[in-house]
PDB file of C-alpha atoms in Angstrom:
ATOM      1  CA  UNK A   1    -173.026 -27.471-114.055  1.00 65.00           C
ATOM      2  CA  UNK A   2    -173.352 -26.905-110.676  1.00 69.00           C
ATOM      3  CA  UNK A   3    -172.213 -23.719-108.662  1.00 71.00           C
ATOM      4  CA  UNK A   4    -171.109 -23.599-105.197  1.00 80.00           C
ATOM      5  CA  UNK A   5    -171.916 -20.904-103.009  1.00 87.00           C
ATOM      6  CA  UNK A   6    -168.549 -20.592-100.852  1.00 92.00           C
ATOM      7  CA  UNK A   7    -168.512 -18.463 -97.629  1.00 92.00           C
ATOM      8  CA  UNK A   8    -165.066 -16.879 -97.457  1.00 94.00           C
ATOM      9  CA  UNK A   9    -163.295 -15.283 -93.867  1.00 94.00           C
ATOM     10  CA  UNK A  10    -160.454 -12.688 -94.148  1.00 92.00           C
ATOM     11  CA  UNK A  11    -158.432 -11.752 -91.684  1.00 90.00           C
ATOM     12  CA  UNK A  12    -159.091  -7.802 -91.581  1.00 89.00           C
ATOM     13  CA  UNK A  13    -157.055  -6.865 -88.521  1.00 84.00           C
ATOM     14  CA  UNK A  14    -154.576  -4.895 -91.038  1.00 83.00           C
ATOM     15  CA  UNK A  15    -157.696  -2.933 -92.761  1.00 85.00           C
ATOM     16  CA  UNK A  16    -157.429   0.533 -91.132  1.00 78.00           C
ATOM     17  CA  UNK A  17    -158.832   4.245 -92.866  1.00 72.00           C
ATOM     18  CA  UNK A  18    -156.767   5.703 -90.774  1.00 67.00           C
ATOM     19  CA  UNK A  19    -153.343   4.301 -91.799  1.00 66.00           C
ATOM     20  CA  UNK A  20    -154.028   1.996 -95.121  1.00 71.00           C
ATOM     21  CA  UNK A  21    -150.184   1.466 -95.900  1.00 75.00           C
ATOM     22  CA  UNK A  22    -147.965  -1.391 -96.467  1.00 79.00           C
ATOM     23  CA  UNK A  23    -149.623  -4.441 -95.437  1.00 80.00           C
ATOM     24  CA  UNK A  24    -152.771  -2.748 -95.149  1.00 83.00           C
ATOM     25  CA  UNK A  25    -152.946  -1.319 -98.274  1.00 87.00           C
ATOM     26  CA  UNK A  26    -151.822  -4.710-100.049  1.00 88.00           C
ATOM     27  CA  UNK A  27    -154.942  -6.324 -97.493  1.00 87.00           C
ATOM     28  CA  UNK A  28    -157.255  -3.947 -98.796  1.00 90.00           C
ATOM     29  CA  UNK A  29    -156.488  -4.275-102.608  1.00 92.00           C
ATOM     30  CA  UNK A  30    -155.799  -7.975-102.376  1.00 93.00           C
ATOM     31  CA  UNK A  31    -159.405  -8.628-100.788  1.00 93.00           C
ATOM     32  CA  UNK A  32    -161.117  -6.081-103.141  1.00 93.00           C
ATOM     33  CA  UNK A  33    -160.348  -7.924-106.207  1.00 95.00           C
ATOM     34  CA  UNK A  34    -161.468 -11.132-105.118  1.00 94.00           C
ATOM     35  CA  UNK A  35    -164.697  -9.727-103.973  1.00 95.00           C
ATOM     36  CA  UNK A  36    -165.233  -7.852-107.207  1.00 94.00           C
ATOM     37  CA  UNK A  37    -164.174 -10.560-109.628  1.00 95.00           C
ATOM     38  CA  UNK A  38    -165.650 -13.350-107.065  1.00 94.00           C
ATOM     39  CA  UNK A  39    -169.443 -11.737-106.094  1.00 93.00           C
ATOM     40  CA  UNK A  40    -171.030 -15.145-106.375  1.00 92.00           C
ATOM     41  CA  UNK A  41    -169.760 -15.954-102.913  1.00 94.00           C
ATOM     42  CA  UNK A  42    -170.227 -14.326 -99.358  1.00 95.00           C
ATOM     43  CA  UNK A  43    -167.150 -13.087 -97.748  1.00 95.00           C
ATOM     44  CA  UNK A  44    -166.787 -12.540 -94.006  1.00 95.00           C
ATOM     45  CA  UNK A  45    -164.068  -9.612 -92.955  1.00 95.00           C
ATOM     46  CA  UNK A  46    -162.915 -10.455 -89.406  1.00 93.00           C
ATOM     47  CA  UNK A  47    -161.980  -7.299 -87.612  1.00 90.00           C
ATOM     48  CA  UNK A  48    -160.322  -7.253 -83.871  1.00 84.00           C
ATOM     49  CA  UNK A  49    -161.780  -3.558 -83.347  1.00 82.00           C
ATOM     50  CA  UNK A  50    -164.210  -1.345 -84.577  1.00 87.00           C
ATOM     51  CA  UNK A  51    -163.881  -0.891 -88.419  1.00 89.00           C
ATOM     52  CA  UNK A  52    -164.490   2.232 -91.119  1.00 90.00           C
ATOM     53  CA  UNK A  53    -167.639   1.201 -92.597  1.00 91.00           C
ATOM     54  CA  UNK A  54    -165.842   2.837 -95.915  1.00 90.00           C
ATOM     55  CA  UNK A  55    -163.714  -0.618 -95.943  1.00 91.00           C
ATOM     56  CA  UNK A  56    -167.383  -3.044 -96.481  1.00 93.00           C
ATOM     57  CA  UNK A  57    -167.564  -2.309 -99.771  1.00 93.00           C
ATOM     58  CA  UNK A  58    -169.458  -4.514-101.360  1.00 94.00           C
ATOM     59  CA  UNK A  59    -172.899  -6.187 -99.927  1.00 93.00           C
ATOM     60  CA  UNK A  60    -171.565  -9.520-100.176  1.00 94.00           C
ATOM     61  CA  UNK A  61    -169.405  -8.542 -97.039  1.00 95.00           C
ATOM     62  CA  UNK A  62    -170.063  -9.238 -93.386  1.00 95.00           C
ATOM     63  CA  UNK A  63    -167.925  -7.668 -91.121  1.00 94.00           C
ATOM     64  CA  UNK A  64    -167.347  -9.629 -88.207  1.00 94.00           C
ATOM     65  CA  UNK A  65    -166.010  -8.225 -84.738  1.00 91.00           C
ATOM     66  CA  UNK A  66    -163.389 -10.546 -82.287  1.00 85.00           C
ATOM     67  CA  UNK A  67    -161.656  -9.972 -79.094  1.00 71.00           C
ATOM     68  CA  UNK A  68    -158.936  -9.890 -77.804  1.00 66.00           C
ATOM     69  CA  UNK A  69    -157.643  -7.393 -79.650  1.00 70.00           C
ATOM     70  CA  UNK A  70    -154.506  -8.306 -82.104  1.00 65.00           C
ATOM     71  CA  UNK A  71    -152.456  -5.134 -81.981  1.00 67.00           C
ATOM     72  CA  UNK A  72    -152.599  -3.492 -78.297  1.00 74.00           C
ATOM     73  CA  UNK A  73    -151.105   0.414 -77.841  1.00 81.00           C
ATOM     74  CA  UNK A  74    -148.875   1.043 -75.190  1.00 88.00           C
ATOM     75  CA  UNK A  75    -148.704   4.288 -73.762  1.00 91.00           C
ATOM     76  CA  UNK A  76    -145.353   5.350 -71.934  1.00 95.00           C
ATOM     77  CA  UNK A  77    -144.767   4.676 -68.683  1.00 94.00           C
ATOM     78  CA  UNK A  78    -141.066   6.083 -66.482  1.00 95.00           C
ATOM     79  CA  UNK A  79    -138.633   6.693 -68.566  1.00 96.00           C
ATOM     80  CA  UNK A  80    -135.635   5.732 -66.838  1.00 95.00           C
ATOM     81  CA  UNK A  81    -132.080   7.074 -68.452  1.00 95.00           C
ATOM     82  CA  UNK A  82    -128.938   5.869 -67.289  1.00 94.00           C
ATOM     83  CA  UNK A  83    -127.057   8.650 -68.321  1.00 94.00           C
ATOM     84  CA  UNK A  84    -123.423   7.265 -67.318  1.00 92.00           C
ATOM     85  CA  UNK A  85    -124.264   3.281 -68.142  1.00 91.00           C
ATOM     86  CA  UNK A  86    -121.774   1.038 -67.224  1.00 87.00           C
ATOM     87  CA  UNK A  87    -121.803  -2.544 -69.343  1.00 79.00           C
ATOM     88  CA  UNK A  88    -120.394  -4.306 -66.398  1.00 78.00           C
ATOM     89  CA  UNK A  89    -122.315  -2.648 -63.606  1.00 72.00           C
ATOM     90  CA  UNK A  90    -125.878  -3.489 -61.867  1.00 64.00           C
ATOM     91  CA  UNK A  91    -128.612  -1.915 -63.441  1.00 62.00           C
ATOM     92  CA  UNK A  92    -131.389  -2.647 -60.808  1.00 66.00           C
ATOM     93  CA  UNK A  93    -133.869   0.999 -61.262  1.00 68.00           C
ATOM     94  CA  UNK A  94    -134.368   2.951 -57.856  1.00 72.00           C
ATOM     95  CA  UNK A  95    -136.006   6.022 -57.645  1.00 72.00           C
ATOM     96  CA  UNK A  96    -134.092   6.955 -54.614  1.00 77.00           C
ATOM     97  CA  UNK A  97    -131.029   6.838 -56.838  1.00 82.00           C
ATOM     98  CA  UNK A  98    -132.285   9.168 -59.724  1.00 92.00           C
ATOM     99  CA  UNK A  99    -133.115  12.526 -60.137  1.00 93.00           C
ATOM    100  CA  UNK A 100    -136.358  13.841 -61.531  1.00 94.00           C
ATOM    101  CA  UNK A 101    -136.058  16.128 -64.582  1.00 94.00           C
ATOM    102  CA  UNK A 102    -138.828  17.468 -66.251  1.00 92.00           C
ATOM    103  CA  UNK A 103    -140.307  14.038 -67.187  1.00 93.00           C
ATOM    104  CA  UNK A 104    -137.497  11.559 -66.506  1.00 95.00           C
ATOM    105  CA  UNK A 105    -135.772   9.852 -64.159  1.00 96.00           C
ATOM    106  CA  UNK A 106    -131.939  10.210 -64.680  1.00 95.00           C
ATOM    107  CA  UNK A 107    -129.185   7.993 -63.042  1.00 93.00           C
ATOM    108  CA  UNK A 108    -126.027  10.010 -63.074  1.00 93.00           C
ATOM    109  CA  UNK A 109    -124.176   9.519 -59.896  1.00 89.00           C
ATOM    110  CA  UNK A 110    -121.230  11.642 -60.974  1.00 90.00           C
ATOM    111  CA  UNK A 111    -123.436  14.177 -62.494  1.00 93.00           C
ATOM    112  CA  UNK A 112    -121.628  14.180 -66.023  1.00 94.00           C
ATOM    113  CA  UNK A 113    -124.064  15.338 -68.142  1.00 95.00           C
ATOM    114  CA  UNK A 114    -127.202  18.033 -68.036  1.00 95.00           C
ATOM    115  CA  UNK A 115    -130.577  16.511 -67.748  1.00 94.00           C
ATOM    116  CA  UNK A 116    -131.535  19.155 -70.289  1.00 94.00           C
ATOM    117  CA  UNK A 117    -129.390  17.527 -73.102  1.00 95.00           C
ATOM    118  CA  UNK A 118    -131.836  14.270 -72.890  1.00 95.00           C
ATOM    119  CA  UNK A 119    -135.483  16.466 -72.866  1.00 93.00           C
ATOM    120  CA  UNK A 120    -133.981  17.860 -76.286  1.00 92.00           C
ATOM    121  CA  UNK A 121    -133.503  14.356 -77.328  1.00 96.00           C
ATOM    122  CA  UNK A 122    -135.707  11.784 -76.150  1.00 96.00           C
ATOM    123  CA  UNK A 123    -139.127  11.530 -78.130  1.00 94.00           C
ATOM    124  CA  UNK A 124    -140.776   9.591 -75.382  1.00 95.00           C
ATOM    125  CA  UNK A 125    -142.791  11.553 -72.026  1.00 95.00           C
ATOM    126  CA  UNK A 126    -144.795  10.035 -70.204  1.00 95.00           C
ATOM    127  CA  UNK A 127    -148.373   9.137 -71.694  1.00 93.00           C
ATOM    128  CA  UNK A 128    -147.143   9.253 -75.536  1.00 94.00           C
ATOM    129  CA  UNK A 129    -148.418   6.501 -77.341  1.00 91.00           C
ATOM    130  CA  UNK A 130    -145.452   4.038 -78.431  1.00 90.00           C
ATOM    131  CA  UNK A 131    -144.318   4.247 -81.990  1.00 89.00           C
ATOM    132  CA  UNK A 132    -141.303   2.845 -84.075  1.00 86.00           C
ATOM    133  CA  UNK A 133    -140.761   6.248 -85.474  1.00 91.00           C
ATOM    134  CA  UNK A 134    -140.176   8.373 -82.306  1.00 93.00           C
ATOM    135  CA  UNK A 135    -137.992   5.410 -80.855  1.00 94.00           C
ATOM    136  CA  UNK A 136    -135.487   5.137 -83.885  1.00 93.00           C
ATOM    137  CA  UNK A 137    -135.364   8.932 -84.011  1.00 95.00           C
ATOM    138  CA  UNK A 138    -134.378   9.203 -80.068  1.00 96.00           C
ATOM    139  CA  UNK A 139    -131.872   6.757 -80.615  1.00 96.00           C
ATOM    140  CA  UNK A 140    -130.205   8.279 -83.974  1.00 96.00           C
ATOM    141  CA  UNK A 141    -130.075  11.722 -81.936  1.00 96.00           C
ATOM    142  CA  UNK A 142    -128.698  10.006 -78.403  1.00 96.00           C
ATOM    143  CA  UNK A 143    -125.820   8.031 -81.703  1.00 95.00           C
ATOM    144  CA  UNK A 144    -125.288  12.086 -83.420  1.00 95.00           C
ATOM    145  CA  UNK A 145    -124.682  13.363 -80.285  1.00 95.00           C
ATOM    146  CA  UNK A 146    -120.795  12.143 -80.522  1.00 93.00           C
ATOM    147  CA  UNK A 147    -120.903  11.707 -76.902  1.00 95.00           C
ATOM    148  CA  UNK A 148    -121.435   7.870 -76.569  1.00 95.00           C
ATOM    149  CA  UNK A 149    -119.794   4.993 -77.720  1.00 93.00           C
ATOM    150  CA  UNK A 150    -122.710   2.731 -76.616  1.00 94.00           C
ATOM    151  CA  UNK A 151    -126.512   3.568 -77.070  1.00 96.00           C
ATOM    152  CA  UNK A 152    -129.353   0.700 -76.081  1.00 93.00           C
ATOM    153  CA  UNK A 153    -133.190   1.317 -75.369  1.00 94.00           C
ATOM    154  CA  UNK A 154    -135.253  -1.949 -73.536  1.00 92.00           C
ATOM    155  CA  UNK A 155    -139.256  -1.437 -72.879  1.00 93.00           C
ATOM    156  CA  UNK A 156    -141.159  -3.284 -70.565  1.00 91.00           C
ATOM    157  CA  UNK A 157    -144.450  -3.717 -70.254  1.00 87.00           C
ATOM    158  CA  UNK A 158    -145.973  -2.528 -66.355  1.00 89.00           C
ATOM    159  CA  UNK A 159    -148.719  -5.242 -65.035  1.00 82.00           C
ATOM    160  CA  UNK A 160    -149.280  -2.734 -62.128  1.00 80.00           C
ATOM    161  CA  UNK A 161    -151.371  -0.484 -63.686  1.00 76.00           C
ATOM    162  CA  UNK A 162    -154.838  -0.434 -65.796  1.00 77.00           C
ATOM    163  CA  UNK A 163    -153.914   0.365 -68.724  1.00 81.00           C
ATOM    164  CA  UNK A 164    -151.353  -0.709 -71.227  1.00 84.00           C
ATOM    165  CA  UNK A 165    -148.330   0.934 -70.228  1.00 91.00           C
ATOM    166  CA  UNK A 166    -144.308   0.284 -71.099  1.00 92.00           C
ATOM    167  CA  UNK A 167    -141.148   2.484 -68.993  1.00 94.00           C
ATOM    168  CA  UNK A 168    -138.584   2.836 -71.481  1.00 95.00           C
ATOM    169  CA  UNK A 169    -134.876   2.307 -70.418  1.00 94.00           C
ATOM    170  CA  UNK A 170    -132.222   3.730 -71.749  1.00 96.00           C
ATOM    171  CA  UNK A 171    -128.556   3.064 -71.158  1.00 94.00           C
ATOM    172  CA  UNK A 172    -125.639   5.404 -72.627  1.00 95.00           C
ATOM    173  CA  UNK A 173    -122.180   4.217 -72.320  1.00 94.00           C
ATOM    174  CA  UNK A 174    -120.346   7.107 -72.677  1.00 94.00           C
ATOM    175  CA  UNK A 175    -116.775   7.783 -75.072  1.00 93.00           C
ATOM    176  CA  UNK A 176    -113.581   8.745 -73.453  1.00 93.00           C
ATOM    177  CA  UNK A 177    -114.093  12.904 -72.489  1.00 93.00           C
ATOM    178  CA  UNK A 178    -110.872  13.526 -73.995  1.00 93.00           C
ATOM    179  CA  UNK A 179    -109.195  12.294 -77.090  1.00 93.00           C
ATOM    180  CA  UNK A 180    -105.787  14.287 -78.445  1.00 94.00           C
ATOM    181  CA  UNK A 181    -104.393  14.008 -81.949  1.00 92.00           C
ATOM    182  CA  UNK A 182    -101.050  14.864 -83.160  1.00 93.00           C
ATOM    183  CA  UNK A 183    -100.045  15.270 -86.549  1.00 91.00           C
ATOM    184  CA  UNK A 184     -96.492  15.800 -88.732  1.00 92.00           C
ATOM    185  CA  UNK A 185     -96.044  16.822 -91.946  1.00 89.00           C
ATOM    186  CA  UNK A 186     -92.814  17.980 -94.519  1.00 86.00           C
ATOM    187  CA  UNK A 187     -92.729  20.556 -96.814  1.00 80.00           C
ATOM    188  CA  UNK A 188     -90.481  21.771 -99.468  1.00 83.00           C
ATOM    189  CA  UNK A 189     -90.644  24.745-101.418  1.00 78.00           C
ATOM    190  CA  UNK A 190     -89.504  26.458-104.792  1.00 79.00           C
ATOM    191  CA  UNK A 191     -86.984  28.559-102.742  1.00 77.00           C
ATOM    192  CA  UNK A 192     -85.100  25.947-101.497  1.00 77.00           C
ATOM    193  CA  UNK A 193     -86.198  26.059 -98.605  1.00 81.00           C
ATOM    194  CA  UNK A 194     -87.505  22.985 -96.556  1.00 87.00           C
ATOM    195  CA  UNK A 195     -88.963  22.274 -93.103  1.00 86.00           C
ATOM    196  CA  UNK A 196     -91.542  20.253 -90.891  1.00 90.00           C
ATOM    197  CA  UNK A 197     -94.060  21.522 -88.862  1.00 89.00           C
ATOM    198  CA  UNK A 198     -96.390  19.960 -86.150  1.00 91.00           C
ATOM    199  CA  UNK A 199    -100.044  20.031 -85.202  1.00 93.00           C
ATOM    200  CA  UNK A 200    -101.555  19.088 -82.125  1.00 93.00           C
ATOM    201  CA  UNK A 201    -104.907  18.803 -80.804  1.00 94.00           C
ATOM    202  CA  UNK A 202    -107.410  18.232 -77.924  1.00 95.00           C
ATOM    203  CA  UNK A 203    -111.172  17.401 -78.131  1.00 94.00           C
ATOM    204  CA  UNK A 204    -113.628  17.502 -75.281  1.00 94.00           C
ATOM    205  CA  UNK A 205    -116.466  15.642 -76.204  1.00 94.00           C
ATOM    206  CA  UNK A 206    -118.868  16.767 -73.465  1.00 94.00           C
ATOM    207  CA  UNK A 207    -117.354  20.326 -72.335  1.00 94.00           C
ATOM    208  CA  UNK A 208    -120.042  21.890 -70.314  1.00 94.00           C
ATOM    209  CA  UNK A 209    -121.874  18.531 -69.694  1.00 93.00           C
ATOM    210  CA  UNK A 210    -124.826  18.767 -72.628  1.00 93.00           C
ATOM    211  CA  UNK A 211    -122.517  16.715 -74.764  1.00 93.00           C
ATOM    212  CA  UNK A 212    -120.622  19.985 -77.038  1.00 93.00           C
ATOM    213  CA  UNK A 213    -117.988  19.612 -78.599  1.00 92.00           C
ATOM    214  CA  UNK A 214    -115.138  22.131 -78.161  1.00 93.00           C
ATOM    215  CA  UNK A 215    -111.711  21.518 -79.877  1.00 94.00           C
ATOM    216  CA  UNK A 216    -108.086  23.088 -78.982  1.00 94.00           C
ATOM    217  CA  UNK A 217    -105.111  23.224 -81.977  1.00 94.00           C
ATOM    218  CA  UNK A 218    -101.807  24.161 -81.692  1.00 92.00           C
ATOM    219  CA  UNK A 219     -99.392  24.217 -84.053  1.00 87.00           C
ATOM    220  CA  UNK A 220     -95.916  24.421 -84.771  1.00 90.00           C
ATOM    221  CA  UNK A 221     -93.092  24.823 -87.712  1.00 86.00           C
ATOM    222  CA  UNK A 222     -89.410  25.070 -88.471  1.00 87.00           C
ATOM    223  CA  UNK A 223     -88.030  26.096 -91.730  1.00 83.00           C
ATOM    224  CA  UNK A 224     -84.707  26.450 -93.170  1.00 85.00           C
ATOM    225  CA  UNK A 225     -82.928  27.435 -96.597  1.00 79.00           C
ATOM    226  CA  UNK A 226     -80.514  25.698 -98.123  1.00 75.00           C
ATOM    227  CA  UNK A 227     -78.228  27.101-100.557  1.00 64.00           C
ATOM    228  CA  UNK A 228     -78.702  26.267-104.079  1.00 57.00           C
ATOM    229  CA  UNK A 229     -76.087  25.228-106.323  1.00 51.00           C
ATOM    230  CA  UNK A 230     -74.112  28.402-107.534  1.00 48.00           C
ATOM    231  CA  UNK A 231     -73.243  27.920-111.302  1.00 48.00           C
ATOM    232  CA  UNK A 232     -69.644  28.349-111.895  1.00 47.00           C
ATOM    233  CA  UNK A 233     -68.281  30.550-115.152  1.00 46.00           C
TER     234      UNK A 233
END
């Protein structure tokens, strides 16, 4: 019988100590099997940066080292907020038409809303390494806040500098300020008596410009008797 001595590459980009989950994980497992129940061949693991020598775990393994790198982190860049975004409008970024808060750049020609509001809600500054985590969180607080109707973040990447940078953008469409509500109902009671009464209210979704909510009721009610049926003798 005759044995063949196979030499076998694996794409290792997804083998990382540091964060051996989900594909990773099922990488790592997948390839240590097939070493362990395979050791009559050589296997090469092709890395695209500098590995854990933890993940060569067997001497049949060669780690191998290739450029460019596959996965590149971004750092952020500006982050640009258009606080009062129009769908219809030009969105063309000047920083001669923002204002500089803390670590933003906020477009809000009207001045409807406190720059504050977004520092408490925006997981991105300047310099933070990109992650999915931190951008789906900024966006589910900018959706919670109630204030906009319309919430949309773009990145893009900046070939002006050395390193790998993206500005964030985010436009907010907001809701109406104002929304009223006005409700009727009947009631009738064991005493004969019956009525109606009405309930109105106002909501200001952004009353003192960081997006609270403050809510005024009034309400109203007329009731009358009427005379039950007197039983005659």
């Amino acid at each position: 019988m005759i044995h063949f001595i196979m030499k076998i590459a694996i794409n290792a980009r997804f083998l990382s100590a540091a964060k051996l989950e989900g594909l990773g994980r099922f990488a790592y497992e997948t390839s240590k099997w097939i070493v362990e129940n395979h050791p009559e061949h050589e296997y090469l693991f092709i890395f695209d940066r500098a590995y854990d020598p933890n993940l060569i775990f067997s001497e049949r393994i060669q780690p191998i080292i290739v450029a460019p790198q596959a996965r590149h982190p971004f750092r952020i860049g500006d982050v640009i907020i258009y606080a009062d975004y129009n769908m219809a409008s030009d969105t063309i970024f000047s920083k001669d038409d923002a204002k500089f808060y803390d670590s933003f750049y906020v477009v809000d020609p009207y001045n409807k809303f406190n720059p504050r509001m977004f520092k408490r809600n925006i997981r991105f500054h300047p310099g933070d390494l990109y992650n999915r985590n931190d951008h789906n969180l900024t966006l589910s607080r900018l959706v919670n806040l109630g204030v906009y109707k319309f919430v949309k973040a773009r990145f893009e990447e900046v070939d002006t500098v050395p390193d790998r940078r993206l500005n964030a953008y985010y436009y907010l469409s907001p809701n109406n300020r104002y929304s009223a509500k006005a409700q009727i109902s009947a009631l009738t009671k064991s005493n004969n008596s019956t009525g109606t009464d009405l309930t109105l209210s106002i909501k200001n979704r952004n009353a003192f410009r960081s997006a609270e909510q403050l809510t005024l009721s009034g309400f109203i009610g007329l009731e009358t008797q009427i005379a039950g049926q007197q039983n005659v003798g």
